[in-house]
Coordinates of C-alpha atoms and ligand atoms in Angstrom, one line a residue:
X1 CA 20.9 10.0 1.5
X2 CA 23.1 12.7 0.3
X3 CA 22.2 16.3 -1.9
X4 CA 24.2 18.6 -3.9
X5 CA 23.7 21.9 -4.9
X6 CA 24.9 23.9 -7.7
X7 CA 24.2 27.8 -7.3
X8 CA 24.3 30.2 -10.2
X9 CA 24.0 34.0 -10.1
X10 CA 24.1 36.3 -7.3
X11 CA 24.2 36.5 -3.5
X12 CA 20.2 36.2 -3.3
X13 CA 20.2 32.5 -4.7
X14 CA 24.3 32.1 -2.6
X15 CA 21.4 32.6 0.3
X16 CA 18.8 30.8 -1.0
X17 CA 20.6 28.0 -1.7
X18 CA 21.3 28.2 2.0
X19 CA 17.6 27.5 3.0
X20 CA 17.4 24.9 0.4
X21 CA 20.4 22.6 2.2
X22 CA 18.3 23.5 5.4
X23 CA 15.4 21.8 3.9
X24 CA 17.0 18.9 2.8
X25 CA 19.0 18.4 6.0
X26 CA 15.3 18.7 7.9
X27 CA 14.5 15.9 5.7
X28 CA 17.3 13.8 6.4
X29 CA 19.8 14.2 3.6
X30 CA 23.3 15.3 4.2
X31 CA 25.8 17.4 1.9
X32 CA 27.6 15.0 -0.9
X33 CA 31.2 16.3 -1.6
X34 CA 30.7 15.8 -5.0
X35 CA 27.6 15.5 -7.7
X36 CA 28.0 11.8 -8.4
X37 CA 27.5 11.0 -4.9
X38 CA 24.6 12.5 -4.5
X39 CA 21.0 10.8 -4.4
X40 CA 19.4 14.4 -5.0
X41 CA 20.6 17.5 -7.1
X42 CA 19.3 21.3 -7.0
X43 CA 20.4 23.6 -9.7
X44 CA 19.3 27.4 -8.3
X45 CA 19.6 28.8 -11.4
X46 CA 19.8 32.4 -12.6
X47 CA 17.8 34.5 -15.8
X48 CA 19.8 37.9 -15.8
X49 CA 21.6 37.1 -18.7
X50 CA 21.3 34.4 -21.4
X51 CA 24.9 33.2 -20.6
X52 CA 23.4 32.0 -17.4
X53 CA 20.5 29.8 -18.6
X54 CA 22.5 28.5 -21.3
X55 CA 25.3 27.0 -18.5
X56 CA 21.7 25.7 -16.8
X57 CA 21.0 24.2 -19.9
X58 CA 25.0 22.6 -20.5
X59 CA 24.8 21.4 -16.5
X60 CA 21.5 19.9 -16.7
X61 CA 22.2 18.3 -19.8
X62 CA 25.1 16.8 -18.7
X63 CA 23.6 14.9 -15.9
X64 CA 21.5 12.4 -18.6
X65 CA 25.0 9.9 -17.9
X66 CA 24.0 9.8 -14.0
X67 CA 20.5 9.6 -14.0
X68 CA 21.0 6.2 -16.3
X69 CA 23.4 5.0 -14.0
X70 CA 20.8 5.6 -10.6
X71 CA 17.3 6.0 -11.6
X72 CA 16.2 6.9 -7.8
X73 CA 18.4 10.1 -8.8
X74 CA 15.9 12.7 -8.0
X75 CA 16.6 15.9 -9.9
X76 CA 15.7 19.7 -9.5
X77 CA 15.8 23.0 -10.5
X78 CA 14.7 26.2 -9.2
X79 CA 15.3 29.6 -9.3
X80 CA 14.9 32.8 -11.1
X81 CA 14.3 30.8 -14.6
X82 CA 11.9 28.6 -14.0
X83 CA 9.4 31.2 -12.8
X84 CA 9.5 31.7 -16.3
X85 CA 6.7 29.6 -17.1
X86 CA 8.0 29.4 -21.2
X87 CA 11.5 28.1 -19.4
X88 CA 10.0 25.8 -17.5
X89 CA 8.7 24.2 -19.7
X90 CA 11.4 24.2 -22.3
X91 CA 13.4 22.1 -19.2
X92 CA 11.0 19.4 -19.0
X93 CA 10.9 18.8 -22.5
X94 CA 14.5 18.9 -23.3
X95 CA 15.2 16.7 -20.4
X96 CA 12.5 14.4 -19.4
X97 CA 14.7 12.9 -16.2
X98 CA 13.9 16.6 -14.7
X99 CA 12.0 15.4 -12.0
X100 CA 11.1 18.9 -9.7
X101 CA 11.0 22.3 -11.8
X102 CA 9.6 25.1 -8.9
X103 CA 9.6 28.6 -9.0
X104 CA 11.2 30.9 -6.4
X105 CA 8.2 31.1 -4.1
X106 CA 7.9 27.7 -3.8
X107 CA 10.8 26.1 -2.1
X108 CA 9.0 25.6 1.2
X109 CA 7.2 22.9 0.0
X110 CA 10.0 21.0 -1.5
X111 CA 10.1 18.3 0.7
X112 CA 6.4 17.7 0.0
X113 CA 7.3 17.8 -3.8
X114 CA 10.2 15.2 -3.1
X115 CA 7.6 12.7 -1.3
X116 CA 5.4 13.3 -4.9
X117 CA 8.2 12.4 -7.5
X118 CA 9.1 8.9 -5.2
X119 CA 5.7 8.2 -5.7
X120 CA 6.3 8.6 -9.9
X121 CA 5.3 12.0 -10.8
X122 CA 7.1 15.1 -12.5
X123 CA 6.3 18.3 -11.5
X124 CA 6.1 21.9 -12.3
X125 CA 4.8 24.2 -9.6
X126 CA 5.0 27.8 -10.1
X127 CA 3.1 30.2 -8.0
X128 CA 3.8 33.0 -6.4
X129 CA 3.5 33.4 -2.8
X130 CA 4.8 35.2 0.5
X131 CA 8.2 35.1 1.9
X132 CA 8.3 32.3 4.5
X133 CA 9.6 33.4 8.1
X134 CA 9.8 29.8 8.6
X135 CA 12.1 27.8 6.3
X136 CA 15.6 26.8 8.7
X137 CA 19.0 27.3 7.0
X138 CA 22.6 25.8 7.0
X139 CA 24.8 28.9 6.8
X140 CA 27.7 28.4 4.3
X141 CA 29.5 31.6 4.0
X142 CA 32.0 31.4 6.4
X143 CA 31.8 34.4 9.2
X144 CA 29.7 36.4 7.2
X145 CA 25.7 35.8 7.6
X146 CA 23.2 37.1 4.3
X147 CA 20.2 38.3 6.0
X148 CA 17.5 38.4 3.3
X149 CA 15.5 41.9 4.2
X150 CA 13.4 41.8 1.3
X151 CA 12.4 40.2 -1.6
X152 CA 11.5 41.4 -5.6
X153 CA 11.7 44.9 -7.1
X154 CA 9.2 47.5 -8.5
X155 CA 11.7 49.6 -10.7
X156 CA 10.9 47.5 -14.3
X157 CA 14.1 48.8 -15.4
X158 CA 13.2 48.0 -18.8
X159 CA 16.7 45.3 -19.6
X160 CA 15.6 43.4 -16.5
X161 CA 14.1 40.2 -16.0
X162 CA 14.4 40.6 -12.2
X163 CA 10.6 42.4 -11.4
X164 CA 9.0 39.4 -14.0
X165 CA 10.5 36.6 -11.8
X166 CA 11.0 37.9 -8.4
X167 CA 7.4 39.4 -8.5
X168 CA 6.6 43.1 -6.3
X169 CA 8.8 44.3 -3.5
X170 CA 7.8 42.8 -0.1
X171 CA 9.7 43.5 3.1
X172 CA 10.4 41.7 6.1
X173 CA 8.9 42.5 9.3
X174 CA 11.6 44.5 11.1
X175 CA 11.2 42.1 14.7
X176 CA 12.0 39.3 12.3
X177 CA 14.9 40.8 10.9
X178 CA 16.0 41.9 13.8
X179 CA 15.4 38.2 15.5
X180 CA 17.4 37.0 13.1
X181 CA 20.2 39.0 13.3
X182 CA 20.4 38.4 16.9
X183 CA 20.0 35.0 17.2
X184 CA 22.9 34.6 14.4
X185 CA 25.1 36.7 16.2
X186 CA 23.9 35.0 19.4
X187 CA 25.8 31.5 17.7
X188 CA 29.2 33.0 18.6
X189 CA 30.1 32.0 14.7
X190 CA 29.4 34.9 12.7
X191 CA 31.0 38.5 12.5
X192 CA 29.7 39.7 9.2
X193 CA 25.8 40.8 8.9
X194 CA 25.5 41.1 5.1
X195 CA 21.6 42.6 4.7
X196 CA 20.3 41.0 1.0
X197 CA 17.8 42.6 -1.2
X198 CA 17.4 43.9 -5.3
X199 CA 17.0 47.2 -3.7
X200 CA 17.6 47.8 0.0
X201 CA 16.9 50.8 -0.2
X202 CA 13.1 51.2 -0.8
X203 CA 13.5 49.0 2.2
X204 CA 9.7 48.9 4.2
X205 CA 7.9 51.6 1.7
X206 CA 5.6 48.6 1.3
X207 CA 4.9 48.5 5.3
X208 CA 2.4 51.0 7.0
X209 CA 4.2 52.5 9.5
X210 CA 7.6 50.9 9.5
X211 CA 11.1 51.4 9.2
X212 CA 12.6 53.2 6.5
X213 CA 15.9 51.1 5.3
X214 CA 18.2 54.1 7.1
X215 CA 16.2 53.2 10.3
X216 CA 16.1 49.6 10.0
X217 CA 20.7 50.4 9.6
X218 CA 20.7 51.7 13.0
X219 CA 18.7 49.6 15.0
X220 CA 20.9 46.8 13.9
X221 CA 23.9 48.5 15.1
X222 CA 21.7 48.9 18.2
X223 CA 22.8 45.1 18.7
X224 CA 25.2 44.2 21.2
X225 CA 28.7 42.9 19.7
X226 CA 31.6 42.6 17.9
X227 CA 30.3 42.7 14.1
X228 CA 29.9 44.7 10.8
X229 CA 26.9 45.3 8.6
X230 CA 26.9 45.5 5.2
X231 CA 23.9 45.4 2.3
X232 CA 23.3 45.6 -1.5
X233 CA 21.9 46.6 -3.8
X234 CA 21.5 50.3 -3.4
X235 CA 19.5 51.6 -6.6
X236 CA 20.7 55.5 -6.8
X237 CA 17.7 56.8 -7.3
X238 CA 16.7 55.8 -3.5
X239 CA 19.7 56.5 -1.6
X240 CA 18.7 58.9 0.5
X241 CA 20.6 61.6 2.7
X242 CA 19.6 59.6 5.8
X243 CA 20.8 56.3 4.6
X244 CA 24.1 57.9 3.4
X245 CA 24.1 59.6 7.2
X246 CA 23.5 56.4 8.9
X247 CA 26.9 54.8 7.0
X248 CA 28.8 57.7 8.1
X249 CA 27.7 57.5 11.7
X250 CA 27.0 54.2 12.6
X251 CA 30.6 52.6 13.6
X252 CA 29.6 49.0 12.5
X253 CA 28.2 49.9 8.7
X254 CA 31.1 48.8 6.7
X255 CA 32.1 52.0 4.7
X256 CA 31.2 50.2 1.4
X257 CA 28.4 51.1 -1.6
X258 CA 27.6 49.2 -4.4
X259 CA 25.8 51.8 -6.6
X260 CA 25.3 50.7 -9.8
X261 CA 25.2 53.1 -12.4
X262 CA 24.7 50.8 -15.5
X263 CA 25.3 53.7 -17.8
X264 CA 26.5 57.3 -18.2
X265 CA 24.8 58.5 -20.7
X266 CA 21.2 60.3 -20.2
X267 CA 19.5 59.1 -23.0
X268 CA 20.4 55.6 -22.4
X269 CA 19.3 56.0 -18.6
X270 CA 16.0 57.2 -19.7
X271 CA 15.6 54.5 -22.0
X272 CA 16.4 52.0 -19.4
X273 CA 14.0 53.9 -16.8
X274 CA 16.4 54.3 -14.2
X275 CA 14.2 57.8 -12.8
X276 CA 18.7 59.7 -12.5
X277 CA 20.2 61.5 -14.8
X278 CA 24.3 60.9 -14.8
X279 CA 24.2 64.7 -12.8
X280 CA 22.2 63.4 -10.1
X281 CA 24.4 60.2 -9.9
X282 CA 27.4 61.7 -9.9
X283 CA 25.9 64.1 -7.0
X284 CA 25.3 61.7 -5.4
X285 CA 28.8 60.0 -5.4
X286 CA 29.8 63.6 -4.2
X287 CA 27.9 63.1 -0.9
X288 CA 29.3 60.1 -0.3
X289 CA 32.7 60.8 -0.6
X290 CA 32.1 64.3 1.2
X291 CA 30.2 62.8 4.3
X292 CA 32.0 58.8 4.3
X293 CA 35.8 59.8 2.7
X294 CA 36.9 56.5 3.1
X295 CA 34.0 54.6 1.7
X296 CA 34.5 52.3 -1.4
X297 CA 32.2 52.3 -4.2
X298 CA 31.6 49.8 -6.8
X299 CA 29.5 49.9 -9.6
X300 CA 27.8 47.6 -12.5
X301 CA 27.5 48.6 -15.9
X302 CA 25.4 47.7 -18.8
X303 CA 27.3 48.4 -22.3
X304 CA 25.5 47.8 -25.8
X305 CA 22.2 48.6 -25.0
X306 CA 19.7 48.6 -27.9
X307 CA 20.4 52.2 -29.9
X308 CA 23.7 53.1 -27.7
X309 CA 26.2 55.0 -30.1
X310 CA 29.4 54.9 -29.8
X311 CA 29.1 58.7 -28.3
X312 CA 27.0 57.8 -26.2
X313 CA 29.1 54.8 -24.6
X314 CA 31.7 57.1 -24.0
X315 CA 30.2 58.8 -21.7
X316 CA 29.9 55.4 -19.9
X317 CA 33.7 55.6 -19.5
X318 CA 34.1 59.2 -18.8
X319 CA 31.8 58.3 -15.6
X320 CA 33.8 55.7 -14.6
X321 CA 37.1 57.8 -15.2
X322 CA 35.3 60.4 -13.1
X323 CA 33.9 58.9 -10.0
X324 CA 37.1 56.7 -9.7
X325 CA 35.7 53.3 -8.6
X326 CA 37.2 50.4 -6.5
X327 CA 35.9 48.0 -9.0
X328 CA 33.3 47.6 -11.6
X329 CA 31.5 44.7 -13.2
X330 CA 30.6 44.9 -16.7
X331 CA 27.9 43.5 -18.6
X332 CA 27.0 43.2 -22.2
X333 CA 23.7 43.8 -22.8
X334 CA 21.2 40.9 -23.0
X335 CA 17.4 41.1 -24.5
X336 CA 15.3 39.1 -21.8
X337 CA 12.2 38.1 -23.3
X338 CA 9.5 39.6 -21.7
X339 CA 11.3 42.7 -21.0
X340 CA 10.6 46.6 -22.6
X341 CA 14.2 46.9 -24.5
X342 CA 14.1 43.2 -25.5
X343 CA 11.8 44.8 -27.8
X344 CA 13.1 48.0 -28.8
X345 CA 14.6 48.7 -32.5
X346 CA 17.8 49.2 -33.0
X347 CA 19.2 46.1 -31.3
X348 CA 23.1 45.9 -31.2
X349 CA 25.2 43.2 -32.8
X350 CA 27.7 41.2 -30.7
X351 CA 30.8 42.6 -32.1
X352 CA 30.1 45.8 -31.2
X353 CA 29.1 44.7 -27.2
X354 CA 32.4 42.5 -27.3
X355 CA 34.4 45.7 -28.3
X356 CA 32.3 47.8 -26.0
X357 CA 33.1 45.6 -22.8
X358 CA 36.5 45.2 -23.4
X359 CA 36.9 48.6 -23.3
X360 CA 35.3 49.0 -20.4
X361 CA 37.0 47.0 -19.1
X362 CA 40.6 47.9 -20.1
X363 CA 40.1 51.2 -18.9
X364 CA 39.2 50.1 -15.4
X365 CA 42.6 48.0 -15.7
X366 CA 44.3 51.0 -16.4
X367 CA 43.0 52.6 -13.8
X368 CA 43.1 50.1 -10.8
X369 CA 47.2 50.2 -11.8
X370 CA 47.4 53.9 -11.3
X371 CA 45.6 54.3 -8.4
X372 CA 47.8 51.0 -7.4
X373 CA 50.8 53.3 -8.2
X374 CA 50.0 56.2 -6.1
Ligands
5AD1 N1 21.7 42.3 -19.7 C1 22.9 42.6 -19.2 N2 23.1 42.8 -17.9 C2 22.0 42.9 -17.1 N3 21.9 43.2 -15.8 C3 20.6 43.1 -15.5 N4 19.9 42.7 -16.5 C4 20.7 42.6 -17.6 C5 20.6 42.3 -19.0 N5 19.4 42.1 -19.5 C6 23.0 43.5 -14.9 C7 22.8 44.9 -14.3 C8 22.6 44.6 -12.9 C9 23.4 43.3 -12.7 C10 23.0 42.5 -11.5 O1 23.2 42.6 -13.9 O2 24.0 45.6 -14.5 O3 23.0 45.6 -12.0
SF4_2 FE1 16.4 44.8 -12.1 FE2 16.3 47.5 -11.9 FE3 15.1 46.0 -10.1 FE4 17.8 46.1 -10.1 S1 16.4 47.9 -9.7 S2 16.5 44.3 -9.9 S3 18.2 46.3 -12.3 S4 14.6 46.1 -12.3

């Protein structure tokens, strides 16, 4: 019996879908090499953007040809959109040979759920629960190792979808994080701890006396060996002097911050509840490259967000001609039912994101080449 997976979105679901091959190997199954050979699919979808659930919706579709071919197909998705109940639901009915639709909580009973559907059932199962200490997984990154240190976000920045499906921040126990780490390391096959959650660092504010995220940085570095940490994502608005000190000092942090800024205008921070003004981000930068002078920073960006002027974006691209990134990733807005600025007035029309983004994005071109030049 063989599975495939297909993975959409960001590191968090590249590492879920890690646990989800070490489920199905548990059970038995091995990897297929390709869809058609497989005797179970997963899509691991993503909801940040509507491009994303649409290619859900494409793939999914797509597979109606196979399933007629092999009825003991079993097929299932998971993920950030089918916590969405609304989406869930919209899945089943547009493709009845959906057998499996479970929400991001509730992957550790996927084997039981397989058992059901060979029996003749279709199911949708989404609750939320706690993060399972648990579940094994088959590593697929190469020498690098995501360690998943939390899980969900309480920042309801109002374009994002992430809080709705993901639920309330909850962090790991240190000792298991730190278990972890060791015993991955201890495998000889890794060099590359890369330290996963929406916003490392509010890391253990959720734990009575833990570790702070800065704290948690140094006693993994405590570890014996020959490797290099690395996390995301930093939200600005928490990274603090001792996190910033603890990437300066500690030898194996890899001198690397993605900081998104997602815009650099005040009003439109405000809007989207981001709690910095483009002062305190750009201050921030300022310690960074003061205390860490080799460290590269990356940043995302949200252009087109409901009411932006066309003032107001540039301001977006005199901060990124200011701070000088390594890269950026650009995004064109996207309302997220549900969400606070899927509701706002003054939505913007598609012409003016597409303009918006490409300019963006031109003017990181440009300057990639002349910092290539010098
Ligand atoms: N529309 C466009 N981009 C979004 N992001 C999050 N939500 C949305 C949305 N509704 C972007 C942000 C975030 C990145 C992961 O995705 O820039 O940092
Ligand atoms: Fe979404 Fe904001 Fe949380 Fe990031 S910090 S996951 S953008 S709500």
């Amino acid at each position: 019996m063989k599975y495939f997976i297909v993975t959409y979105g960001c590191q968090m679901n590249v590492h879920e879908s890690e646990k989800i091959a070490g489920i199905l190997e548990n059970l038995g199954y091995e990897c297929a090499n390709e869809r058609e050979e497989a005797d179970i699919i997963v899509f691991n979808t993503c909801a940040i953007r509507e491009g994303a659930e649409d290619r859900v919706f494409g793939n999914v579709g797509n597979l109606k040809k196979q399933k007629k071919k092999n009825k003991d197909l079993i097929v299932a998705v998971c993920g950030c959109m089918t916590q969405k109940s609304q989406t869930a639901q919209r899945l089943l009915n547009t493709f009845p040979f959906v057998d499996i639709v479970i929400g991001t909580f509730n992957l550790p009973k996927l084997g039981y759920y397989i058992e059901a559907v060979k029996k003749g059932r279709q199911l949708e199962i989404l609750e939320e629960g706690d993060i399972d200490e648990s579940l094994p997984y088959k590593r697929t990154s190469g020498e690098n190792a995501w360690v998943n240190i939390m899980q969900g976000c309480n920042n309801f920045c109002t374009y994002c979808i992430v809080p709705y499906v993901r639920g309330r921040e909850k962090s790991r126990k240190p000792e298991n994080i730190l278990q972890e780490i060791r015993d991955t390391l201890a495998s000889g096959k890794y060099n590359k701890i890369t330290l996963l959650g929406q916003n490392v660092n509010s890391y253990g504010k959720d734990i009575e006396g833990g570790m702070n995220f800065a704290q948690l940085l140094r006693e993994i570095c405590k570890i014996e060996g020959d490797f290099t940490v690395s996390f995301m994502t930093s939200h600005p608005k928490d990274l603090t002097d001792d996190v910033i000190d603890a990437i300066a000092d500690e030898d194996k942090v890899e001198k690397y911050i993605h900081l998104p800024a997602q815009s650099g205008n005040n009003r439109v921070l405000k809007l989207m509840n981001r709690s910095y003004s483009r002062e305190k981000y750009l201050e921030i930068i300022r310690k960074i490259r003061e205390k860490i002078p080799n460290c590269r920073i990356t940043s995302d960006f949200i252009v087109g967000f409901p009411t932006e002027t066309e003032e107001e974006f540039k301001d977006t691209l005199s901060l990124v001609e200011e701070v000088k990134y390594d890269s950026i990733f650009a995004f064109m807005y996207s309302p997220r039912e549900g969400t606070v600025a899927s509701k706002m007035d003054g939505q913007l029309d598609d012409k003016t994101k597409h303009d918006r983004v490409n300019r963006l994005l031109n003017l990181e071109k440009r300057l990639q080449k002349e910092e290539g030049k010098k």
